[in-house]
Amino acid sequence: MQGAPESLTVVSAEGARLNLADGRSLIDGIASWWTACHGYGHPHIRSETAAQLERLPHVMLGGLTNDPALRLAHRLKDILPGDLNHTFFSESGSVSVEVAMKMALQYWINRGQTRKRRFVSFLNGYHGDTTGAMSVCDPDEGMHRLFRGLVPQQHVIALPATDAEFDAFRSFLREHAGEVAGVIMEPLAQCAGGMKFHSPRQLARIASVCADAGVLFILDEIATGFGRTGTLFACEQAGCVPDIITLSKALTGGTMPLAATTARTHVYESFLGDDPELALMHGPTFSANALGAAAANASLDLFEREPRLEQVARISEQLKAELAPARDLSGVADVRVLGAIGVVELSGTPDVVGLRAELVERGVWVRPFGNVVYLMPPFVIEPYELQQLTSAIVDVIQRRPGLLG
Ligand SMILES: *Cc1c(COP(=O)(O)O)cnc(C)c1O
């Protein structure tokens, strides 16, 4: 393995293209960690955010509020399923997960159940890098060994698939229901923990096991939200409504840091009352930042005005057709596609830095990790650009077997 490669300086970006300081331009296959769903530099997000910057970039949320944030909260309520009606805004995905976990814990405390303090999550899951979020990540990804003592102990278990595994999961949850506040998972696609997919049926079954056991069901849609898996939210495909949902990454179309933790009405209501101790104990300085909310509102406009989900369906078909040839190459263990996520899983542990450099040579920005090479492009990517991405991946795997490990 080589050391860390030098970072490439990006000076501007447009559509699916990153322009580098040295004059080269790369087609972006991962949309800045899956955020830039409308591509870079969309004029509508640019103008709405610029106008908000002129009016009011930020004002504290305590005792005061702002129009773009109120409007965004209402719009999230309209597009989220069921009675996911009450949003708490923060500035990053990890913090929105911390808020979800504190919300779940305090929900039970406010209902007089003080022993429900632990969480159940799944292997290959990823929920962020702050300590609470790390505790529900896959132990490897969450570096549980390195941070032992700092990271709270949770139950991180295998995601059930077969009937027998579901029976075991149901018994496990029933047995631990007295000490478990909630189950947290990424629906349909576990992304940063290995790009693993599961079926809507599995998701629906997990939701119903949680309901039966009396534990909160928390969906982290930070990666999957806003169209990535083919529907606006992944949970729609399973017809389930989580008690709490977290959103971030594509919320502002990849322009501003903003995250949302949205709760169902029964969760929200557990925080109401005269006793000040009932209130949710979290209050970030930049909560509900007006600039971020303006960018998010502009992004939602684009989901209404432009055919994003059709674009995802088209990307999905193209990824399936063009990554299929990789299946027969030596060194490839699996090829899978879900929505606008295309994954080539390698059988060995590749030299990811070497692979990345070879891909840059071919004019594309793709960032393999672990044993996966994946694409999560902007939804506005042109078919010929996507073709350049898929053919670069197939070509590198074919011609550089030495990098595959
Ligand atoms: C990226 C991600 C997070 C963390 O978000 P940050 O903004 O990086 O803190 C949490 N959960 C999932 C599913 C993610 O993909």
GROMACS .gro file of C-alpha atoms and ligand atoms in nm:
model
  420
    1MET     CA    1   0.000   0.000   0.000
    2GLN     CA    2   0.115   0.351  -0.077
    3GLY     CA    3   0.082   0.643   0.163
    4ALA     CA    4  -0.196   0.898   0.134
    5PRO     CA    5  -0.194   1.054  -0.213
    6GLU     CA    6  -0.187   1.427  -0.254
    7SER     CA    7  -0.535   1.578  -0.274
    8LEU     CA    8  -0.643   1.727  -0.605
    9THR     CA    9  -0.748   2.091  -0.584
   10VAL     CA   10  -1.089   2.161  -0.736
   11VAL     CA   11  -1.139   2.520  -0.849
   12SER     CA   12  -1.487   2.497  -0.998
   13ALA     CA   13  -1.752   2.240  -1.080
   14GLU     CA   14  -2.050   2.222  -1.308
   15GLY     CA   15  -2.302   1.946  -1.370
   16ALA     CA   16  -2.115   1.620  -1.312
   17ARG     CA   17  -1.774   1.772  -1.381
   18LEU     CA   18  -1.498   1.877  -1.141
   19ASN     CA   19  -1.244   2.125  -1.277
   20LEU     CA   20  -0.897   2.095  -1.126
   21ALA     CA   21  -0.640   2.368  -1.059
   22ASP     CA   22  -0.398   2.200  -1.303
   23GLY     CA   23  -0.648   2.240  -1.588
   24ARG     CA   24  -0.774   1.880  -1.597
   25SER     CA   25  -1.141   1.801  -1.554
   26LEU     CA   26  -1.288   1.483  -1.402
   27ILE     CA   27  -1.634   1.327  -1.427
   28ASP     CA   28  -1.757   1.285  -1.070
   29GLY     CA   29  -1.882   0.934  -0.999
   30ILE     CA   30  -1.966   0.989  -0.632
   31ALA     CA   31  -2.126   1.335  -0.621
   32SER     CA   32  -1.914   1.461  -0.330
   33TRP     CA   33  -2.007   1.180  -0.096
   34TRP     CA   34  -2.356   1.146  -0.250
   35THR     CA   35  -2.466   1.501  -0.180
   36ALA     CA   36  -2.463   1.674  -0.520
   37CYS     CA   37  -2.780   1.512  -0.655
   38HIS     CA   38  -2.858   1.803  -0.890
   39GLY     CA   39  -2.497   1.825  -1.006
   40TYR     CA   40  -2.274   2.119  -0.924
   41GLY     CA   41  -2.362   2.484  -0.968
   42HIS     CA   42  -2.735   2.448  -1.032
   43PRO     CA   43  -2.852   2.806  -1.104
   44HIS     CA   44  -3.168   2.774  -0.893
   45ILE     CA   45  -2.986   2.669  -0.574
   46ARG     CA   46  -2.723   2.932  -0.644
   47SER     CA   47  -2.971   3.219  -0.682
   48GLU     CA   48  -3.196   3.119  -0.390
   49THR     CA   49  -2.898   3.083  -0.157
   50ALA     CA   50  -2.747   3.413  -0.277
   51ALA     CA   51  -3.077   3.592  -0.214
   52GLN     CA   52  -3.097   3.446   0.137
   53LEU     CA   53  -2.737   3.554   0.203
   54GLU     CA   54  -2.843   3.910   0.125
   55ARG     CA   55  -3.152   3.892   0.349
   56LEU     CA   56  -3.041   3.688   0.651
   57PRO     CA   57  -2.775   3.417   0.653
   58HIS     CA   58  -2.837   3.312   1.012
   59VAL     CA   59  -3.023   3.394   1.330
   60MET     CA   60  -3.026   3.198   1.657
   61LEU     CA   61  -3.311   2.954   1.694
   62GLY     CA   62  -3.373   2.996   2.068
   63GLY     CA   63  -3.679   3.220   2.098
   64LEU     CA   64  -3.635   3.330   1.736
   65THR     CA   65  -3.686   3.149   1.411
   66ASN     CA   66  -3.661   3.216   1.037
   67ASP     CA   67  -3.881   3.173   0.731
   68PRO     CA   68  -3.671   2.932   0.523
   69ALA     CA   69  -3.639   2.691   0.819
   70LEU     CA   70  -4.013   2.702   0.894
   71ARG     CA   71  -4.092   2.646   0.529
   72LEU     CA   72  -3.847   2.357   0.508
   73ALA     CA   73  -3.994   2.189   0.817
   74HIS     CA   74  -4.341   2.209   0.659
   75ARG     CA   75  -4.220   2.072   0.329
   76LEU     CA   76  -4.040   1.779   0.493
   77LYS     CA   77  -4.362   1.697   0.673
   78ASP     CA   78  -4.543   1.692   0.338
   79ILE     CA   79  -4.296   1.467   0.156
   80LEU     CA   80  -4.209   1.227   0.439
   81PRO     CA   81  -4.441   0.929   0.486
   82GLY     CA   82  -4.696   0.895   0.767
   83ASP     CA   83  -4.691   1.139   1.057
   84LEU     CA   84  -4.319   1.217   1.045
   85ASN     CA   85  -4.416   1.576   1.116
   86HIS     CA   86  -4.169   1.730   1.359
   87THR     CA   87  -3.816   1.824   1.258
   88PHE     CA   88  -3.510   1.915   1.461
   89PHE     CA   89  -3.235   2.078   1.249
   90SER     CA   90  -2.862   2.038   1.302
   91GLU     CA   91  -2.552   2.084   1.086
   92SER     CA   92  -2.427   1.737   1.006
   93GLY     CA   93  -2.542   1.383   0.958
   94SER     CA   94  -2.354   1.256   1.262
   95VAL     CA   95  -2.517   1.517   1.484
   96SER     CA   96  -2.861   1.432   1.348
   97VAL     CA   97  -2.794   1.071   1.453
   98GLU     CA   98  -2.682   1.184   1.800
   99VAL     CA   99  -3.006   1.381   1.824
  100ALA     CA  100  -3.210   1.078   1.712
  101MET     CA  101  -3.043   0.863   1.978
  102LYS     CA  102  -3.094   1.120   2.254
  103MET     CA  103  -3.452   1.168   2.139
  104ALA     CA  104  -3.516   0.793   2.160
  105LEU     CA  105  -3.360   0.767   2.505
  106GLN     CA  106  -3.543   1.068   2.641
  107TYR     CA  107  -3.870   0.950   2.484
  108TRP     CA  108  -3.857   0.650   2.717
  109ILE     CA  109  -3.735   0.852   3.017
  110ASN     CA  110  -4.022   1.098   2.968
  111ARG     CA  111  -4.257   0.800   2.973
  112GLY     CA  112  -4.106   0.678   3.300
  113GLN     CA  113  -3.895   0.400   3.149
  114THR     CA  114  -3.542   0.486   3.256
  115ARG     CA  115  -3.380   0.151   3.180
  116LYS     CA  116  -3.424   0.162   2.802
  117ARG     CA  117  -3.083   0.315   2.721
  118ARG     CA  118  -2.918   0.093   2.464
  119PHE     CA  119  -2.945   0.058   2.088
  120VAL     CA  120  -2.947  -0.228   1.844
  121SER     CA  121  -2.782  -0.177   1.505
  122PHE     CA  122  -2.645  -0.393   1.226
  123LEU     CA  123  -2.310  -0.512   1.099
  124ASN     CA  124  -2.196  -0.317   0.789
  125GLY     CA  125  -2.395  -0.017   0.909
  126TYR     CA  126  -2.252   0.334   0.921
  127HIS     CA  127  -2.406   0.623   1.113
  128GLY     CA  128  -2.132   0.883   1.155
  129ASP     CA  129  -1.810   0.968   1.333
  130THR     CA  130  -1.916   1.133   1.660
  131THR     CA  131  -1.894   0.901   1.961
  132GLY     CA  132  -2.263   0.816   1.997
  133ALA     CA  133  -2.299   0.756   1.624
  134MET     CA  134  -1.978   0.550   1.621
  135SER     CA  135  -2.123   0.319   1.884
  136VAL     CA  136  -2.394   0.201   1.642
  137CYS     CA  137  -2.159   0.164   1.344
  138ASP     CA  138  -2.012  -0.170   1.244
  139PRO     CA  139  -1.740  -0.227   1.509
  140ASP     CA  140  -1.466  -0.205   1.241
  141GLU     CA  141  -1.597   0.110   1.079
  142GLY     CA  142  -1.677   0.261   1.420
  143MET     CA  143  -1.328   0.177   1.547
  144HIS     CA  144  -1.481   0.029   1.862
  145ARG     CA  145  -1.152  -0.138   1.954
  146LEU     CA  146  -0.946   0.182   1.927
  147PHE     CA  147  -1.197   0.391   2.122
  148ARG     CA  148  -1.297   0.133   2.382
  149GLY     CA  149  -1.417   0.310   2.696
  150LEU     CA  150  -1.523   0.622   2.505
  151VAL     CA  151  -1.773   0.459   2.272
  152PRO     CA  152  -2.083   0.324   2.451
  153GLN     CA  153  -2.153  -0.049   2.421
  154GLN     CA  154  -2.447  -0.130   2.196
  155HIS     CA  155  -2.578  -0.448   2.035
  156VAL     CA  156  -2.438  -0.457   1.680
  157ILE     CA  157  -2.578  -0.773   1.520
  158ALA     CA  158  -2.612  -0.936   1.178
  159LEU     CA  159  -2.898  -0.806   0.965
  160PRO     CA  160  -3.157  -1.086   0.955
  161ALA     CA  161  -3.243  -1.237   0.615
  162THR     CA  162  -3.384  -1.591   0.649
  163ASP     CA  163  -3.693  -1.695   0.848
  164ALA     CA  164  -3.469  -1.857   1.109
  165GLU     CA  165  -3.266  -1.539   1.143
  166PHE     CA  166  -3.584  -1.338   1.185
  167ASP     CA  167  -3.701  -1.574   1.459
  168ALA     CA  168  -3.368  -1.525   1.635
  169PHE     CA  169  -3.389  -1.147   1.590
  170ARG     CA  170  -3.743  -1.140   1.729
  171SER     CA  171  -3.639  -1.342   2.036
  172PHE     CA  172  -3.330  -1.128   2.086
  173LEU     CA  173  -3.529  -0.806   2.077
  174ARG     CA  174  -3.802  -0.939   2.306
  175GLU     CA  175  -3.544  -1.056   2.554
  176HIS     CA  176  -3.366  -0.718   2.556
  177ALA     CA  177  -3.671  -0.493   2.517
  178GLY     CA  178  -3.641  -0.374   2.877
  179GLU     CA  179  -3.301  -0.216   2.810
  180VAL     CA  180  -3.326  -0.123   2.442
  181ALA     CA  181  -3.447   0.224   2.340
  182GLY     CA  182  -3.438   0.168   1.966
  183VAL     CA  183  -3.312  -0.010   1.659
  184ILE     CA  184  -3.123   0.208   1.414
  185MET     CA  185  -3.042   0.115   1.055
  186GLU     CA  186  -2.984   0.240   0.702
  187PRO     CA  187  -3.283   0.126   0.493
  188LEU     CA  188  -3.223  -0.085   0.176
  189ALA     CA  189  -2.860   0.023   0.131
  190GLN     CA  190  -2.588   0.015   0.396
  191CYS     CA  191  -2.353   0.257   0.228
  192ALA     CA  192  -2.025   0.365   0.393
  193GLY     CA  193  -2.003   0.030   0.577
  194GLY     CA  194  -1.968  -0.175   0.259
  195MET     CA  195  -2.240  -0.089   0.003
  196LYS     CA  196  -2.459  -0.386   0.102
  197PHE     CA  197  -2.823  -0.404  -0.004
  198HIS     CA  198  -3.124  -0.576   0.152
  199SER     CA  199  -3.481  -0.614   0.031
  200PRO     CA  200  -3.785  -0.399   0.110
  201ARG     CA  201  -3.937  -0.716   0.257
  202GLN     CA  202  -3.651  -0.751   0.507
  203LEU     CA  203  -3.689  -0.387   0.600
  204ALA     CA  204  -4.065  -0.422   0.652
  205ARG     CA  205  -4.010  -0.730   0.868
  206ILE     CA  206  -3.754  -0.551   1.086
  207ALA     CA  207  -4.000  -0.262   1.129
  208SER     CA  208  -4.272  -0.497   1.245
  209VAL     CA  209  -4.043  -0.686   1.486
  210CYS     CA  210  -3.950  -0.349   1.644
  211ALA     CA  211  -4.315  -0.252   1.682
  212ASP     CA  212  -4.398  -0.588   1.842
  213ALA     CA  213  -4.107  -0.564   2.086
  214GLY     CA  214  -4.189  -0.207   2.189
  215VAL     CA  215  -3.864  -0.045   2.077
  216LEU     CA  216  -3.835   0.263   1.859
  217PHE     CA  217  -3.751   0.208   1.493
  218ILE     CA  218  -3.501   0.467   1.367
  219LEU     CA  219  -3.409   0.495   1.001
  220ASP     CA  220  -3.091   0.671   0.901
  221GLU     CA  221  -3.174   0.794   0.548
  222ILE     CA  222  -2.877   1.029   0.536
  223ALA     CA  223  -2.737   0.838   0.237
  224THR     CA  224  -3.054   0.689   0.091
  225GLY     CA  225  -3.287   0.990   0.124
  226PHE     CA  226  -3.379   1.211  -0.171
  227GLY     CA  227  -3.405   0.958  -0.448
  228ARG     CA  228  -3.085   0.757  -0.429
  229THR     CA  229  -3.255   0.415  -0.411
  230GLY     CA  230  -3.523   0.496  -0.670
  231THR     CA  231  -3.793   0.644  -0.445
  232LEU     CA  232  -3.773   0.977  -0.265
  233PHE     CA  233  -3.714   0.786   0.060
  234ALA     CA  234  -3.603   0.423   0.078
  235CYS     CA  235  -3.860   0.336   0.347
  236GLU     CA  236  -4.140   0.400   0.095
  237GLN     CA  237  -4.044   0.078  -0.085
  238ALA     CA  238  -4.114  -0.122   0.230
  239GLY     CA  239  -4.429   0.074   0.314
  240CYS     CA  240  -4.299   0.139   0.664
  241VAL     CA  241  -4.284   0.460   0.868
  242PRO     CA  242  -4.000   0.486   1.120
  243ASP     CA  243  -4.055   0.656   1.455
  244ILE     CA  244  -3.756   0.881   1.383
  245ILE     CA  245  -3.573   0.948   1.055
  246THR     CA  246  -3.242   1.125   0.992
  247LEU     CA  247  -3.164   1.317   0.673
  248SER     CA  248  -2.861   1.509   0.554
  249LYS     CA  249  -2.625   1.445   0.260
  250ALA     CA  250  -2.848   1.541  -0.038
  251LEU     CA  251  -3.078   1.762   0.172
  252THR     CA  252  -2.923   2.083   0.036
  253GLY     CA  253  -2.822   1.930  -0.296
  254GLY     CA  254  -2.463   1.918  -0.179
  255THR     CA  255  -2.424   2.289  -0.114
  256MET     CA  256  -2.454   2.366   0.257
  257PRO     CA  257  -2.411   2.159   0.574
  258LEU     CA  258  -2.757   2.086   0.715
  259ALA     CA  259  -2.927   1.784   0.869
  260ALA     CA  260  -3.272   1.694   0.996
  261THR     CA  261  -3.398   1.456   1.264
  262THR     CA  262  -3.770   1.414   1.209
  263ALA     CA  263  -4.000   1.241   1.455
  264ARG     CA  264  -4.351   1.101   1.442
  265THR     CA  265  -4.620   1.279   1.641
  266HIS     CA  266  -4.624   1.032   1.933
  267VAL     CA  267  -4.249   1.082   1.980
  268TYR     CA  268  -4.282   1.461   1.959
  269GLU     CA  269  -4.566   1.467   2.209
  270SER     CA  270  -4.362   1.286   2.472
  271PHE     CA  271  -4.149   1.604   2.498
  272LEU     CA  272  -4.441   1.838   2.568
  273GLY     CA  273  -4.554   1.951   2.912
  274ASP     CA  274  -4.491   2.203   3.190
  275ASP     CA  275  -4.184   2.034   3.337
  276PRO     CA  276  -3.876   2.189   3.164
  277GLU     CA  277  -3.697   1.855   3.201
  278LEU     CA  278  -3.933   1.707   2.942
  279ALA     CA  279  -3.777   1.921   2.666
  280LEU     CA  280  -3.530   1.764   2.425
  281MET     CA  281  -3.185   1.829   2.567
  282HIS     CA  282  -3.001   1.940   2.256
  283GLY     CA  283  -2.952   2.285   2.100
  284PRO     CA  284  -2.683   2.341   1.838
  285THR     CA  285  -2.566   2.702   1.786
  286PHE     CA  286  -2.629   2.683   1.412
  287SER     CA  287  -2.955   2.490   1.433
  288ALA     CA  288  -3.191   2.571   1.145
  289ASN     CA  289  -2.935   2.790   0.969
  290ALA     CA  290  -3.128   3.008   0.724
  291LEU     CA  291  -2.879   2.977   0.438
  292GLY     CA  292  -2.880   2.599   0.463
  293ALA     CA  293  -3.258   2.593   0.481
  294ALA     CA  294  -3.282   2.818   0.172
  295ALA     CA  295  -3.052   2.580  -0.016
  296ALA     CA  296  -3.263   2.282   0.097
  297ASN     CA  297  -3.585   2.453  -0.012
  298ALA     CA  298  -3.429   2.521  -0.352
  299SER     CA  299  -3.323   2.156  -0.372
  300LEU     CA  300  -3.680   2.043  -0.296
  301ASP     CA  301  -3.805   2.281  -0.571
  302LEU     CA  302  -3.582   2.092  -0.812
  303PHE     CA  303  -3.722   1.754  -0.704
  304GLU     CA  304  -4.065   1.899  -0.791
  305ARG     CA  305  -3.969   2.068  -1.118
  306GLU     CA  306  -3.712   1.839  -1.271
  307PRO     CA  307  -3.746   1.465  -1.341
  308ARG     CA  308  -3.503   1.340  -1.074
  309LEU     CA  309  -3.664   1.002  -1.006
  310GLU     CA  310  -3.686   0.930  -1.381
  311GLN     CA  311  -3.317   1.016  -1.403
  312VAL     CA  312  -3.244   0.773  -1.120
  313ALA     CA  313  -3.438   0.499  -1.304
  314ARG     CA  314  -3.241   0.566  -1.621
  315ILE     CA  315  -2.907   0.566  -1.434
  316SER     CA  316  -3.009   0.239  -1.271
  317GLU     CA  317  -3.071   0.070  -1.608
  318GLN     CA  318  -2.747   0.203  -1.751
  319LEU     CA  319  -2.546   0.091  -1.446
  320LYS     CA  320  -2.696  -0.259  -1.471
  321ALA     CA  321  -2.614  -0.288  -1.841
  322GLU     CA  322  -2.268  -0.138  -1.829
  323LEU     CA  323  -2.136  -0.291  -1.505
  324ALA     CA  324  -2.263  -0.642  -1.599
  325PRO     CA  325  -1.945  -0.724  -1.798
  326ALA     CA  326  -1.741  -0.677  -1.477
  327ARG     CA  327  -1.914  -0.984  -1.334
  328ASP     CA  328  -1.706  -1.214  -1.555
  329LEU     CA  329  -1.370  -1.055  -1.477
  330SER     CA  330  -1.126  -1.228  -1.249
  331GLY     CA  331  -1.097  -1.060  -0.911
  332VAL     CA  332  -1.465  -0.959  -0.908
  333ALA     CA  333  -1.686  -1.117  -0.640
  334ASP     CA  334  -2.016  -0.940  -0.711
  335VAL     CA  335  -2.181  -0.668  -0.914
  336ARG     CA  336  -2.501  -0.509  -0.779
  337VAL     CA  337  -2.715  -0.207  -0.857
  338LEU     CA  338  -2.989  -0.037  -0.655
  339GLY     CA  339  -3.133   0.290  -0.782
  340ALA     CA  340  -2.844   0.519  -0.867
  341ILE     CA  341  -2.592   0.308  -0.674
  342GLY     CA  342  -2.367   0.076  -0.874
  343VAL     CA  343  -2.125  -0.153  -0.691
  344VAL     CA  344  -1.842  -0.378  -0.804
  345GLU     CA  345  -1.725  -0.586  -0.510
  346LEU     CA  346  -1.376  -0.734  -0.543
  347SER     CA  347  -1.272  -1.071  -0.402
  348GLY     CA  348  -0.947  -0.941  -0.252
  349THR     CA  349  -0.849  -0.625  -0.068
  350PRO     CA  350  -0.738  -0.388  -0.341
  351ASP     CA  351  -0.480  -0.110  -0.340
  352VAL     CA  352  -0.750   0.157  -0.323
  353VAL     CA  353  -0.503   0.443  -0.365
  354GLY     CA  354  -0.352   0.283  -0.675
  355LEU     CA  355  -0.699   0.216  -0.818
  356ARG     CA  356  -0.807   0.573  -0.755
  357ALA     CA  357  -0.498   0.706  -0.936
  358GLU     CA  358  -0.564   0.479  -1.237
  359LEU     CA  359  -0.921   0.605  -1.249
  360VAL     CA  360  -0.808   0.969  -1.236
  361GLU     CA  361  -0.578   0.891  -1.532
  362ARG     CA  362  -0.895   0.786  -1.717
  363GLY     CA  363  -1.063   1.119  -1.640
  364VAL     CA  364  -1.301   1.004  -1.367
  365TRP     CA  365  -1.335   1.063  -0.992
  366VAL     CA  366  -1.417   0.739  -0.814
  367ARG     CA  367  -1.307   0.657  -0.463
  368PRO     CA  368  -1.291   0.284  -0.390
  369PHE     CA  369  -1.288   0.175  -0.025
  370GLY     CA  370  -1.251  -0.162   0.147
  371ASN     CA  371  -1.319  -0.412  -0.129
  372VAL     CA  372  -1.572  -0.208  -0.324
  373VAL     CA  373  -1.553   0.019  -0.626
  374TYR     CA  374  -1.883   0.204  -0.647
  375LEU     CA  375  -2.066   0.478  -0.833
  376MET     CA  376  -2.324   0.718  -0.683
  377PRO     CA  377  -2.325   0.992  -0.948
  378PRO     CA  378  -2.523   1.316  -0.960
  379PHE     CA  379  -2.872   1.241  -1.098
  380VAL     CA  380  -2.822   1.493  -1.380
  381ILE     CA  381  -2.524   1.304  -1.523
  382GLU     CA  382  -2.540   1.263  -1.902
  383PRO     CA  383  -2.549   0.905  -2.037
  384TYR     CA  384  -2.213   0.952  -2.214
  385GLU     CA  385  -2.055   1.072  -1.890
  386LEU     CA  386  -2.191   0.774  -1.696
  387GLN     CA  387  -2.062   0.549  -1.972
  388GLN     CA  388  -1.716   0.696  -1.924
  389LEU     CA  389  -1.736   0.613  -1.552
  390THR     CA  390  -1.849   0.253  -1.598
  391SER     CA  391  -1.602   0.181  -1.877
  392ALA     CA  392  -1.314   0.328  -1.672
  393ILE     CA  393  -1.400   0.089  -1.385
  394VAL     CA  394  -1.429  -0.217  -1.610
  395ASP     CA  395  -1.108  -0.120  -1.791
  396VAL     CA  396  -0.903  -0.074  -1.472
  397ILE     CA  397  -1.019  -0.406  -1.328
  398GLN     CA  398  -0.932  -0.577  -1.654
  399ARG     CA  399  -0.594  -0.417  -1.714
  400ARG     CA  400  -0.455  -0.371  -1.363
  401PRO     CA  401  -0.508  -0.708  -1.188
  402GLY     CA  402  -0.202  -0.629  -0.973
  403LEU     CA  403  -0.402  -0.359  -0.793
  404LEU     CA  404  -0.691  -0.589  -0.702
  405GLY     CA  405  -0.517  -0.761  -0.411
  406LIG     C1  406  -2.260   1.019   0.585
  406LIG     C2  407  -2.348   0.949   0.676
  406LIG     C3  408  -2.360   0.987   0.811
  406LIG     C4  409  -2.276   1.096   0.872
  406LIG     O1  410  -2.300   1.219   0.815
  406LIG     P1  411  -2.191   1.338   0.835
  406LIG     O2  412  -2.257   1.455   0.772
  406LIG     O3  413  -2.069   1.292   0.761
  406LIG     O4  414  -2.168   1.354   0.979
  406LIG     C5  415  -2.449   0.917   0.890
  406LIG     N1  416  -2.524   0.817   0.840
  406LIG     C6  417  -2.516   0.778   0.711
  406LIG     C7  418  -2.604   0.669   0.660
  406LIG     C8  419  -2.426   0.841   0.625
  406LIG     O5  420  -2.415   0.801   0.499
   0.00000   0.00000   0.00000
